[in-house]
């Protein structure tokens, strides 16, 4: 069975004063509501190795957010592992929009071979989900389709929904229920009834104290790995190696600076069996670099993300939000230390 991954050696973090001096806080408008928000806030750090991003969502506690800070420090002060590939296949992401908006959303991604569709949105029904999935399938008859419930169903709801949605030819379902025991039960029931939908764990990897618990439990067919919530590229590589499950690299609605870290992970993994969820800059109406890391012909070319001073100024957070993030940085640094 997978064992807890060994600690990943990393240099001591720079002094907090150095981080505060390097910090730039931005507020980026979004093209469509995602995770219930229409603006994405993030704190960027410029270190000797490049730019890093600290962008845990506001509701995350300081202990959980400390892993995001470790990731940002790795990017800015340590740099990334050597890549073994320079082109990263990515999926389009369709938020929980009405089915009629699906063509508009897909058009922003260009040609893609895989699509992730948000389902189980609060206030919506299974009929809404089915219509959205059908609209994607109608637009892209040959694409791989995966759905992401963000733990929004209970076990009976998940089994019902995935049995129905399986007719569209699902590649896998991401975090259909919130807990590991529930994932195991959904997976067991789907196999018992012959529903050919794989189960992917996301929150059950990145939000657990032990990210390998889901692998030990046999609760998923694959894992979704996100660099920032796992504490950096090297830590994520260690977790994937110990889990011994196929991995999908995904993002957390990052700017191009954050996406660069996800690309570094995808570029360094020994195997990359699935298109990555790293195309989410296309959901933003602004970015911090003049060379955004967005898909081109279904993939993103590996390259650095250098923040542009003019864009940092354009999207600079108002004074109260800047102070909120700087105060959070001080607290989270103490957790990290």
Coordinates of N, CA, C and O in Angstrom, one line a residue, residues 106-228:
X106 N -16.9 27.3 -24.9 CA -15.9 26.4 -25.6 C -15.1 27.2 -26.6 O -13.9 27.0 -26.8
X107 N -15.7 28.2 -27.2 CA -15.0 29.0 -28.2 C -13.8 29.7 -27.7 O -12.8 30.0 -28.4
X108 N -13.8 30.0 -26.4 CA -12.6 30.7 -25.8 C -11.4 29.8 -25.7 O -10.3 30.3 -25.5
X109 N -11.6 28.5 -25.8 CA -10.5 27.6 -25.6 C -9.8 27.2 -26.9 O -8.8 26.6 -26.9
X110 N -10.5 27.5 -28.1 CA -9.9 27.0 -29.3 C -10.2 25.5 -29.4 O -11.0 24.9 -28.8
X111 N -9.3 24.8 -30.3 CA -9.5 23.4 -30.4 C -9.0 22.7 -29.2 O -7.9 22.9 -28.7
X112 N -9.8 21.8 -28.7 CA -9.4 21.0 -27.5 C -9.9 19.5 -27.7 O -10.8 19.3 -28.5
X113 N -9.2 18.6 -27.1 CA -9.6 17.2 -27.2 C -10.3 16.7 -25.9 O -10.7 15.5 -25.9
X114 N -10.4 17.5 -24.9 CA -11.0 17.1 -23.6 C -11.7 18.3 -23.0 O -11.2 19.4 -23.1
X115 N -12.7 18.0 -22.3 CA -13.5 19.1 -21.6 C -13.9 18.6 -20.2 O -14.4 17.5 -20.0
X116 N -13.7 19.5 -19.2 CA -14.2 19.3 -17.9 C -15.4 20.1 -17.7 O -15.4 21.3 -17.9
X117 N -16.5 19.5 -17.2 CA -17.8 20.2 -17.0 C -18.1 20.2 -15.5 O -18.2 19.2 -14.9
X118 N -18.4 21.4 -15.0 CA -18.9 21.5 -13.6 C -20.3 21.0 -13.5 O -21.2 21.5 -14.3
X119 N -20.6 20.2 -12.5 CA -21.9 19.7 -12.2 C -22.2 19.8 -10.7 O -21.3 20.2 -9.9
X120 N -23.4 19.5 -10.3 CA -23.8 19.5 -8.9 C -23.7 20.9 -8.3 O -23.5 21.0 -7.1
X121 N -24.0 21.9 -9.1 CA -24.0 23.3 -8.6 C -25.2 23.5 -7.7 O -26.3 23.1 -8.0
X122 N -24.9 24.2 -6.6 CA -26.0 24.4 -5.7 C -27.1 25.3 -6.4 O -26.8 26.2 -7.1
X123 N -28.4 24.9 -6.2 CA -29.5 25.6 -6.9 C -29.8 25.0 -8.2 O -30.8 25.5 -8.8
X124 N -29.0 24.1 -8.7 CA -29.3 23.5 -10.1 C -29.7 22.1 -9.9 O -29.6 21.5 -8.8
X125 N -30.3 21.5 -11.0 CA -30.8 20.1 -10.9 C -29.9 19.2 -11.8 O -29.1 19.7 -12.6
X126 N -30.2 17.9 -11.7 CA -29.6 16.9 -12.6 C -29.9 17.2 -14.0 O -29.1 17.0 -14.9
X127 N -31.2 17.7 -14.3 CA -31.5 18.0 -15.6 C -30.6 19.1 -16.2 O -30.3 19.1 -17.4
X128 N -30.3 20.1 -15.4 CA -29.4 21.1 -15.8 C -28.0 20.5 -16.2 O -27.4 20.9 -17.2
X129 N -27.5 19.7 -15.3 CA -26.2 19.0 -15.6 C -26.3 18.2 -16.9 O -25.4 18.3 -17.7
X130 N -27.3 17.4 -17.0 CA -27.5 16.6 -18.2 C -27.5 17.4 -19.5 O -26.9 17.1 -20.5
X131 N -28.2 18.6 -19.4 CA -28.3 19.4 -20.6 C -27.0 20.0 -20.9 O -26.6 20.2 -22.1
X132 N -26.2 20.4 -19.9 CA -24.9 21.0 -20.1 C -23.9 20.0 -20.8 O -23.2 20.3 -21.7
X133 N -24.0 18.8 -20.2 CA -23.1 17.7 -20.8 C -23.5 17.4 -22.2 O -22.6 17.2 -23.1
X134 N -24.8 17.3 -22.5 CA -25.3 17.0 -23.8 C -24.9 18.1 -24.8 O -24.5 17.8 -25.9
X135 N -24.9 19.4 -24.3 CA -24.5 20.5 -25.2 C -23.0 20.4 -25.5 O -22.6 20.7 -26.7
X136 N -22.2 20.0 -24.6 CA -20.7 19.8 -24.9 C -20.5 18.7 -25.9 O -19.8 18.8 -26.8
X137 N -21.2 17.6 -25.6 CA -21.1 16.4 -26.5 C -21.5 16.8 -27.9 O -20.9 16.4 -28.9
X138 N -22.6 17.6 -28.1 CA -23.1 18.0 -29.4 C -22.0 18.9 -30.1 O -21.8 18.8 -31.3
X139 N -21.3 19.8 -29.3 CA -20.3 20.6 -29.9 C -19.0 19.9 -30.3 O -18.4 20.1 -31.3
X140 N -18.7 18.9 -29.4 CA -17.4 18.1 -29.6 C -17.7 16.6 -29.5 O -17.5 16.0 -28.5
X141 N -18.2 16.1 -30.6 CA -18.6 14.6 -30.6 C -17.5 13.7 -30.2 O -17.7 12.6 -29.7
X142 N -16.2 14.0 -30.5 CA -15.1 13.1 -30.3 C -14.3 13.4 -29.0 O -13.3 12.7 -28.8
X143 N -14.6 14.5 -28.3 CA -13.8 14.9 -27.2 C -14.0 14.0 -26.0 O -15.0 13.4 -25.8
X144 N -12.9 13.9 -25.2 CA -13.0 13.2 -23.9 C -13.8 14.2 -22.9 O -13.4 15.4 -22.9
X145 N -14.8 13.7 -22.2 CA -15.6 14.5 -21.3 C -15.4 14.0 -19.9 O -15.6 12.8 -19.7
X146 N -15.1 14.9 -19.0 CA -15.1 14.5 -17.6 C -15.9 15.5 -16.8 O -16.0 16.7 -17.2
X147 N -16.6 15.1 -15.7 CA -17.4 16.0 -14.9 C -16.8 16.2 -13.6 O -16.1 15.3 -13.0
X148 N -17.0 17.3 -13.0 CA -16.5 17.7 -11.7 C -17.6 18.2 -10.8 O -18.2 19.2 -11.0
X149 N -17.9 17.4 -9.7 CA -19.0 17.7 -8.8 C -18.5 18.5 -7.6 O -19.3 19.0 -6.8
X150 N -17.2 18.6 -7.4 CA -16.6 19.3 -6.2 C -17.3 18.8 -4.9 O -17.6 19.6 -4.0
X151 N -17.6 17.5 -4.8 CA -18.2 16.9 -3.6 C -19.6 17.3 -3.4 O -20.1 17.2 -2.3
X152 N -20.3 17.7 -4.4 CA -21.6 18.3 -4.3 C -22.8 17.3 -4.1 O -23.9 17.7 -3.9
X153 N -22.5 16.0 -4.3 CA -23.6 15.0 -4.2 C -23.4 14.2 -3.0 O -22.3 14.0 -2.5
X154 N -24.5 13.6 -2.5 CA -24.5 12.4 -1.6 C -24.4 11.2 -2.4 O -24.5 11.2 -3.6
X155 N -24.1 10.1 -1.8 CA -23.8 8.8 -2.5 C -25.0 8.4 -3.5 O -24.8 8.2 -4.6
X156 N -26.2 8.4 -3.0 CA -27.3 8.0 -3.9 C -27.4 9.0 -5.1 O -27.7 8.5 -6.2
X157 N -27.3 10.3 -4.8 CA -27.4 11.3 -5.9 C -26.2 11.0 -6.9 O -26.5 11.1 -8.1
X158 N -25.1 10.8 -6.4 CA -23.9 10.6 -7.3 C -24.1 9.3 -8.2 O -23.8 9.4 -9.4
X159 N -24.6 8.3 -7.6 CA -24.8 7.1 -8.4 C -25.9 7.3 -9.5 O -25.7 6.9 -10.6
X160 N -27.0 8.0 -9.1 CA -28.0 8.3 -10.1 C -27.5 9.2 -11.2 O -27.7 8.9 -12.4
X161 N -26.8 10.2 -10.8 CA -26.3 11.2 -11.7 C -25.3 10.6 -12.7 O -25.4 10.8 -13.9
X162 N -24.3 9.8 -12.2 CA -23.3 9.3 -13.1 C -23.9 8.2 -13.9 O -23.4 8.0 -15.1
X163 N -24.8 7.4 -13.4 CA -25.5 6.4 -14.3 C -26.2 7.1 -15.5 O -26.1 6.6 -16.6
X164 N -26.8 8.3 -15.2 CA -27.5 9.0 -16.3 C -26.5 9.7 -17.2 O -26.6 9.5 -18.5
X165 N -25.5 10.3 -16.7 CA -24.5 11.1 -17.5 C -23.6 10.2 -18.2 O -22.9 10.6 -19.2
X166 N -23.4 8.9 -17.8 CA -22.5 8.0 -18.5 C -22.9 7.8 -19.9 O -22.0 7.4 -20.7
X167 N -24.1 8.0 -20.3 CA -24.5 7.9 -21.7 C -23.8 8.8 -22.6 O -23.7 8.6 -23.8
X168 N -23.3 9.9 -22.1 CA -22.5 10.8 -22.9 C -21.1 10.4 -23.1 O -20.3 11.0 -23.9
X169 N -20.7 9.3 -22.5 CA -19.3 8.8 -22.6 C -18.3 9.5 -21.8 O -17.4 10.1 -22.3
X170 N -18.5 9.4 -20.4 CA -17.7 10.1 -19.5 C -16.3 9.4 -19.4 O -16.2 8.2 -19.2
X171 N -15.3 10.2 -19.4 CA -13.9 9.7 -19.1 C -13.7 9.4 -17.7 O -13.2 8.3 -17.3
X172 N -14.2 10.3 -16.8 CA -14.2 10.1 -15.4 C -15.0 11.1 -14.7 O -15.4 12.1 -15.3
X173 N -15.3 10.9 -13.4 CA -16.0 11.9 -12.6 C -15.1 12.3 -11.4 O -14.6 11.4 -10.7
X174 N -15.0 13.6 -11.3 CA -14.1 14.1 -10.3 C -14.8 14.5 -9.0 O -15.8 15.2 -9.0
X175 N -14.4 13.9 -7.9 CA -14.9 14.1 -6.5 C -16.4 14.2 -6.5 O -17.0 15.3 -6.2
X176 N -17.1 13.1 -6.9 CA -18.6 13.2 -6.9 C -19.2 13.4 -5.5 O -20.3 14.0 -5.4
X177 N -18.5 12.9 -4.5 CA -19.0 13.1 -3.1 C -17.9 13.6 -2.2 O -16.7 13.5 -2.6
X178 N -18.1 14.2 -1.0 CA -17.1 14.9 -0.3 C -16.0 14.1 0.4 O -14.9 14.5 0.6
X179 N -16.4 12.8 0.8 CA -15.5 12.1 1.7 C -15.0 10.8 1.0 O -15.6 10.3 0.1
X180 N -13.9 10.3 1.6 CA -13.3 9.1 1.0 C -14.1 7.9 1.1 O -14.2 7.1 0.1
X181 N -14.8 7.6 2.2 CA -15.7 6.5 2.3 C -16.8 6.6 1.2 O -17.2 5.6 0.6
X182 N -17.3 7.8 1.0 CA -18.3 8.0 0.0 C -17.8 7.7 -1.4 O -18.5 7.0 -2.3
X183 N -16.6 8.1 -1.7 CA -15.9 7.8 -3.0 C -15.9 6.3 -3.2 O -16.2 5.7 -4.3
X184 N -15.4 5.6 -2.2 CA -15.4 4.1 -2.2 C -16.7 3.5 -2.6 O -16.8 2.6 -3.4
X185 N -17.8 4.0 -1.9 CA -19.1 3.4 -2.1 C -19.6 3.7 -3.5 O -20.2 2.8 -4.2
X186 N -19.4 4.9 -4.0 CA -19.9 5.3 -5.3 C -19.1 4.4 -6.3 O -19.8 3.8 -7.3
X187 N -17.9 4.3 -6.2 CA -17.1 3.4 -7.1 C -17.5 2.0 -7.1 O -17.7 1.3 -8.1
X188 N -17.8 1.5 -5.9 CA -18.3 0.1 -5.7 C -19.7 -0.1 -6.4 O -19.9 -1.1 -7.2
X189 N -20.6 0.8 -6.2 CA -21.9 0.7 -6.8 C -21.9 0.8 -8.3 O -22.6 0.1 -9.0
X190 N -21.1 1.7 -8.8 CA -21.0 1.9 -10.3 C -20.5 0.6 -10.9 O -20.9 0.2 -12.0
X191 N -19.5 0.0 -10.3 CA -18.9 -1.2 -10.8 C -19.9 -2.4 -10.7 O -20.0 -3.2 -11.6
X192 N -20.7 -2.4 -9.6 CA -21.6 -3.5 -9.5 C -22.7 -3.4 -10.5 O -23.2 -4.5 -11.0
X193 N -23.1 -2.2 -11.0 CA -24.1 -2.1 -12.0 C -23.6 -1.9 -13.4 O -24.3 -1.7 -14.3
X194 N -22.3 -2.0 -13.5 CA -21.7 -2.0 -14.9 C -21.6 -0.6 -15.5 O -21.5 -0.5 -16.7
X195 N -21.6 0.5 -14.7 CA -21.5 1.8 -15.2 C -20.0 2.2 -15.4 O -19.3 2.2 -14.4
X196 N -19.6 2.4 -16.6 CA -18.2 2.5 -16.9 C -17.6 3.9 -16.7 O -17.1 4.6 -17.6
X197 N -17.7 4.4 -15.5 CA -17.2 5.8 -15.1 C -16.1 5.6 -14.1 O -16.4 5.1 -13.0
X198 N -14.9 6.1 -14.4 CA -13.9 6.1 -13.4 C -14.1 7.2 -12.4 O -14.7 8.2 -12.7
X199 N -13.5 7.0 -11.2 CA -13.7 8.0 -10.1 C -12.3 8.6 -9.9 O -11.3 8.0 -9.6
X200 N -12.3 10.0 -9.9 CA -11.1 10.7 -9.6 C -11.3 11.5 -8.3 O -12.3 12.0 -8.0
X201 N -10.2 11.5 -7.5 CA -10.2 12.2 -6.2 C -9.5 13.5 -6.4 O -8.3 13.6 -6.8
X202 N -10.1 14.6 -5.9 CA -9.4 15.9 -5.9 C -9.4 16.5 -4.5 O -8.3 16.4 -3.8
X203 N -10.5 17.0 -3.9 CA -10.5 17.5 -2.6 C -10.0 16.4 -1.6 O -9.4 16.7 -0.6
X204 N -10.3 15.1 -1.9 CA -9.8 14.0 -1.0 C -8.3 13.8 -1.0 O -7.8 13.0 -0.3
X205 N -7.6 14.5 -1.9 CA -6.2 14.5 -2.0 C -5.6 15.8 -1.4 O -4.9 15.8 -0.4
X206 N -6.1 16.9 -1.9 CA -5.4 18.2 -1.5 C -5.9 18.8 -0.2 O -5.2 19.6 0.4
X207 N -7.1 18.3 0.3 CA -7.6 18.9 1.5 C -7.5 18.0 2.7 O -7.8 18.3 3.8
X208 N -6.9 16.8 2.5 CA -6.7 15.8 3.6 C -5.3 16.1 4.2 O -4.3 16.5 3.6
X209 N -5.2 15.8 5.6 CA -3.9 15.9 6.2 C -3.0 14.9 5.6 O -1.8 15.2 5.5
X210 N -3.5 13.7 5.2 CA -2.7 12.7 4.6 C -3.2 12.6 3.1 O -4.2 12.0 2.9
X211 N -2.5 13.1 2.2 CA -3.0 13.1 0.8 C -3.0 11.7 0.2 O -3.5 11.5 -0.9
X212 N -2.3 10.7 0.8 CA -2.3 9.4 0.3 C -3.4 8.5 0.9 O -3.5 7.3 0.5
X213 N -4.3 9.0 1.7 CA -5.3 8.3 2.3 C -6.3 7.7 1.3 O -6.7 6.5 1.4
X214 N -6.6 8.5 0.3 CA -7.5 8.0 -0.7 C -6.9 6.8 -1.5 O -7.6 5.9 -1.9
X215 N -5.6 6.8 -1.8 CA -5.0 5.7 -2.5 C -5.0 4.5 -1.6 O -5.2 3.4 -2.1
X216 N -4.6 4.7 -0.3 CA -4.6 3.5 0.6 C -6.0 2.8 0.7 O -6.1 1.6 0.8
X217 N -7.1 3.7 0.6 CA -8.4 3.1 0.7 C -8.9 2.5 -0.6 O -10.0 1.9 -0.6
X218 N -8.2 2.6 -1.6 CA -8.7 2.1 -2.9 C -10.0 2.8 -3.4 O -10.8 2.2 -4.0
X219 N -10.1 4.1 -3.0 CA -11.3 4.8 -3.2 C -11.4 5.6 -4.6 O -12.5 6.1 -4.9
X220 N -10.3 5.5 -5.4 CA -10.3 6.3 -6.6 C -9.5 5.5 -7.7 O -8.6 4.8 -7.3
X221 N -9.8 5.8 -8.9 CA -9.1 5.2 -10.0 C -7.9 6.1 -10.4 O -7.0 5.6 -11.1
X222 N -8.0 7.4 -10.1 CA -7.0 8.3 -10.5 C -7.1 9.5 -9.5 O -8.1 9.7 -8.8
X223 N -6.0 10.3 -9.4 CA -6.0 11.4 -8.5 C -5.8 12.7 -9.3 O -5.1 12.7 -10.4
X224 N -6.4 13.8 -8.8 CA -6.2 15.1 -9.4 C -5.2 15.9 -8.5 O -5.4 15.9 -7.2
X225 N -4.2 16.4 -9.0 CA -3.1 17.1 -8.2 C -3.0 18.5 -8.7 O -3.0 18.8 -9.8
X226 N -3.0 19.4 -7.6 CA -2.9 20.8 -7.9 C -1.6 21.3 -7.1 O -1.5 21.0 -5.9
X227 N -0.8 22.0 -7.7 CA 0.5 22.3 -7.1 C 0.4 23.1 -5.8 O 0.9 22.8 -4.8
X228 N -0.3 24.2 -5.9 CA -0.4 25.1 -4.7 C -1.0 24.5 -3.5 O -0.4 24.5 -2.4

